[in-house]
Amino acid sequence: MDEAAKKTTLRMIPYGIYVLTADGGDGDISAATVNWVTQTSFAPPLVAVALKADSGSYAIVKKTGTFALNMLGKGQQGPAFTFFKPAEVDGSTI
């Protein structure tokens, strides 16, 4: 397949931008921008997300089994770019 056609085709796949946050409970918190989320079950309601295995968010989610997924609307993509790199903690905020 032509590379330009492949790129155009792949860009047509709809997806959202989300900010995943996690709290390790010991002062260890993280946030990450994710774009792969899928529903895995209705009962119980479950979702799966993709995280880099070497990220701080992955380590916390693996340890606690919990996270919050913030769904961004149109015009809210700006905050997502903040979390493309490791977040810095300042007091109780990221």
Coordinates of N, CA and C in Angstrom, one line a residue:
M1 N 0.9 -1.2 0.0 CA 0.0 0.0 0.0 C 0.9 1.2 0.0
D2 N 0.5 2.2 -0.8 CA 1.2 3.5 -0.8 C 1.3 4.1 0.6
E3 N 2.4 4.6 1.0 CA 2.6 5.2 2.3 C 1.7 6.4 2.6
A4 N 1.5 7.2 1.6 CA 0.6 8.4 1.8 C -0.9 7.9 2.0
A5 N -1.3 6.9 1.2 CA -2.6 6.3 1.4 C -2.8 5.7 2.7
K6 N -1.8 5.0 3.2 CA -1.8 4.3 4.5 C -2.0 5.3 5.6
K7 N -1.2 6.4 5.5 CA -1.3 7.4 6.5 C -2.6 8.1 6.6
T8 N -3.2 8.4 5.4 CA -4.5 9.0 5.3 C -5.6 8.0 5.9
T9 N -5.5 6.7 5.5 CA -6.4 5.8 6.0 C -6.4 5.6 7.5
L10 N -5.2 5.5 8.1 CA -5.0 5.4 9.5 C -5.5 6.6 10.3
R11 N -5.4 7.8 9.7 CA -5.9 9.0 10.3 C -7.4 9.1 10.3
M12 N -8.1 8.3 9.6 CA -9.5 8.3 9.5 C -10.2 7.5 10.6
I13 N -9.4 6.7 11.3 CA -9.9 5.9 12.5 C -10.2 6.8 13.6
P14 N -11.5 6.8 14.1 CA -11.8 7.7 15.2 C -11.3 7.3 16.5
Y15 N -10.8 8.2 17.3 CA -10.4 7.9 18.6 C -10.5 9.2 19.4
G16 N -10.4 9.1 20.7 CA -10.5 10.2 21.6 C -9.1 10.5 22.2
I17 N -9.0 11.5 23.0 CA -7.9 11.9 23.8 C -8.4 11.9 25.2
Y18 N -7.7 11.2 26.1 CA -8.0 11.1 27.5 C -6.8 11.4 28.3
V19 N -7.1 11.9 29.6 CA -6.1 12.0 30.6 C -6.3 11.0 31.7
L20 N -5.4 10.1 31.8 CA -5.5 9.1 32.9 C -4.7 9.6 34.1
T21 N -5.4 9.5 35.3 CA -4.7 9.9 36.5 C -4.7 8.7 37.4
A22 N -3.7 8.6 38.3 CA -3.6 7.5 39.2 C -2.9 8.0 40.5
D23 N -3.3 7.4 41.6 CA -2.8 7.8 42.9 C -2.4 6.5 43.6
G24 N -1.1 6.5 43.9 CA -0.5 5.3 44.6 C -0.8 5.2 46.1
G25 N -1.4 6.3 46.6 CA -1.8 6.3 48.0 C -0.7 6.6 49.0
D26 N 0.5 6.8 48.5 CA 1.6 7.1 49.3 C 2.3 8.4 48.9
G27 N 1.5 9.2 48.3 CA 2.1 10.5 47.7 C 2.5 10.4 46.3
D28 N 2.5 9.2 45.8 CA 3.0 8.9 44.4 C 1.8 9.0 43.5
I29 N 1.7 10.1 42.7 CA 0.6 10.3 41.8 C 1.2 10.5 40.4
S30 N 0.3 10.3 39.4 CA 0.8 10.4 38.0 C -0.4 10.8 37.1
A31 N -0.1 11.3 35.9 CA -1.1 11.6 34.9 C -0.4 11.3 33.6
A32 N -1.2 10.8 32.6 CA -0.7 10.5 31.3 C -1.8 10.7 30.3
T33 N -1.4 11.2 29.1 CA -2.3 11.3 28.0 C -2.4 9.9 27.3
V34 N -3.6 9.4 27.1 CA -3.8 8.1 26.4 C -4.8 8.3 25.3
N35 N -4.7 7.5 24.3 CA -5.7 7.6 23.2 C -6.2 6.2 22.8
W36 N -5.9 5.2 23.5 CA -6.5 3.9 23.3 C -7.2 3.4 24.5
V37 N -8.6 3.4 24.4 CA -9.5 3.0 25.5 C -10.5 2.2 24.8
T38 N -10.9 1.1 25.4 CA -12.0 0.2 24.9 C -12.8 -0.4 26.0
Q39 N -14.1 -0.5 25.8 CA -14.9 -1.2 26.8 C -14.7 -2.7 26.7
T40 N -14.6 -3.3 27.8 CA -14.4 -4.8 27.8 C -15.6 -5.5 28.4
S41 N -16.4 -4.9 29.2 CA -17.5 -5.6 29.8 C -18.6 -4.6 30.2
F42 N -19.9 -5.0 30.1 CA -21.0 -4.2 30.7 C -21.2 -4.5 32.1
A43 N -21.2 -5.8 32.5 CA -21.4 -6.2 33.9 C -20.3 -7.2 34.3
P44 N -19.4 -6.7 35.1 CA -19.3 -5.4 35.7 C -18.8 -4.4 34.6
P45 N -19.1 -3.1 34.7 CA -18.5 -2.2 33.7 C -17.0 -2.1 33.8
L46 N -16.3 -2.4 32.7 CA -14.9 -2.4 32.7 C -14.4 -1.8 31.4
V47 N -13.2 -1.1 31.5 CA -12.5 -0.6 30.3 C -11.1 -1.1 30.4
A48 N -10.5 -1.1 29.2 CA -9.0 -1.4 29.1 C -8.4 -0.2 28.5
V49 N -7.2 0.2 28.9 CA -6.4 1.3 28.4 C -5.0 0.8 28.1
A50 N -4.4 1.5 27.2 CA -3.0 1.2 26.8 C -2.1 2.2 27.5
L51 N -1.1 1.7 28.3 CA -0.1 2.5 28.9 C 1.3 2.0 28.6
K52 N 2.3 2.9 28.5 CA 3.7 2.4 28.3 C 4.1 1.7 29.5
A53 N 4.7 0.5 29.4 CA 5.1 -0.3 30.5 C 6.2 0.3 31.3
D54 N 6.9 1.3 30.8 CA 8.0 2.0 31.6 C 7.6 3.3 32.1
S55 N 6.2 3.6 32.2 CA 5.7 4.8 32.7 C 5.4 4.8 34.1
G56 N 5.4 5.9 34.8 CA 5.0 6.0 36.2 C 3.5 5.6 36.4
S57 N 2.7 6.0 35.4 CA 1.3 5.7 35.5 C 1.1 4.2 35.5
Y58 N 1.8 3.5 34.6 CA 1.7 2.0 34.5 C 2.1 1.4 35.9
A59 N 3.1 1.9 36.5 CA 3.6 1.3 37.8 C 2.5 1.5 38.8
I60 N 1.9 2.6 38.9 CA 0.9 2.9 39.9 C -0.4 2.1 39.6
V61 N -0.8 2.0 38.4 CA -2.0 1.3 38.1 C -1.8 -0.2 38.3
K62 N -0.6 -0.7 38.0 CA -0.3 -2.1 38.3 C -0.3 -2.4 39.8
K63 N 0.2 -1.5 40.6 CA 0.2 -1.7 42.0 C -1.2 -1.6 42.6
T64 N -2.0 -0.6 42.2 CA -3.2 -0.3 42.9 C -4.5 -0.9 42.2
G65 N -4.3 -1.1 40.9 CA -5.5 -1.7 40.1 C -6.6 -0.6 39.9
T66 N -6.3 0.7 40.2 CA -7.3 1.7 40.0 C -6.7 2.9 39.2
F67 N -7.6 3.6 38.6 CA -7.2 4.9 37.9 C -8.5 5.7 37.6
A68 N -8.3 6.9 37.3 CA -9.4 7.8 36.8 C -9.2 8.1 35.4
L69 N -10.2 8.0 34.5 CA -10.1 8.4 33.1 C -10.9 9.6 32.8
N70 N -10.2 10.7 32.5 CA -10.8 12.0 32.2 C -11.1 12.1 30.7
M71 N -12.3 12.1 30.3 CA -12.6 12.2 28.9 C -12.7 13.7 28.5
L72 N -11.9 14.0 27.5 CA -11.9 15.4 27.0 C -12.8 15.6 25.9
G73 N -13.4 16.8 25.8 CA -14.3 17.2 24.8 C -13.6 18.0 23.7
K74 N -14.4 18.3 22.7 CA -13.8 19.2 21.6 C -13.3 20.5 22.2
G75 N -12.2 20.9 21.8 CA -11.6 22.2 22.3 C -10.8 22.0 23.6
Q76 N -10.8 20.8 24.2 CA -10.1 20.5 25.4 C -8.8 19.7 25.2
Q77 N -8.3 19.6 24.0 CA -7.1 18.8 23.7 C -5.9 19.5 24.3
G78 N -5.9 20.8 24.5 CA -4.8 21.5 25.0 C -4.2 20.9 26.3
P79 N -5.1 20.7 27.3 CA -4.6 20.1 28.5 C -3.9 18.7 28.3
A80 N -4.4 18.0 27.3 CA -3.8 16.6 27.1 C -2.3 16.7 26.7
F81 N -1.9 17.8 26.0 CA -0.5 17.9 25.6 C 0.4 18.1 26.9
T82 N -0.2 18.6 27.9 CA 0.6 18.8 29.2 C 1.1 17.5 29.7
F83 N 0.4 16.4 29.4 CA 0.7 15.1 30.0 C 1.4 14.1 29.0
F84 N 1.9 14.7 27.9 CA 2.7 13.9 27.0 C 4.1 13.6 27.6
K85 N 4.5 14.4 28.5 CA 5.8 14.1 29.2 C 5.5 13.8 30.7
P86 N 6.4 13.2 31.4 CA 6.2 13.0 32.8 C 5.7 14.2 33.6
A87 N 4.7 14.0 34.4 CA 4.1 15.2 35.1 C 5.0 15.5 36.4
E88 N 5.0 16.7 36.7 CA 5.8 17.2 37.9 C 4.7 17.5 39.0
V89 N 5.0 17.0 40.2 CA 4.1 17.2 41.3 C 4.5 18.5 42.0
D90 N 3.5 19.3 42.3 CA 3.8 20.6 43.0 C 2.7 20.6 44.2
G91 N 3.2 20.2 45.4 CA 2.2 20.1 46.5 C 1.3 18.9 46.2
S92 N 0.0 19.3 46.1 CA -1.0 18.3 45.9 C -1.6 18.3 44.5
T93 N -0.9 19.0 43.6 CA -1.4 19.2 42.2 C -0.3 18.6 41.2
I94 N -0.8 18.3 40.1 CA 0.1 17.8 39.0 C 0.3 18.9 38.0

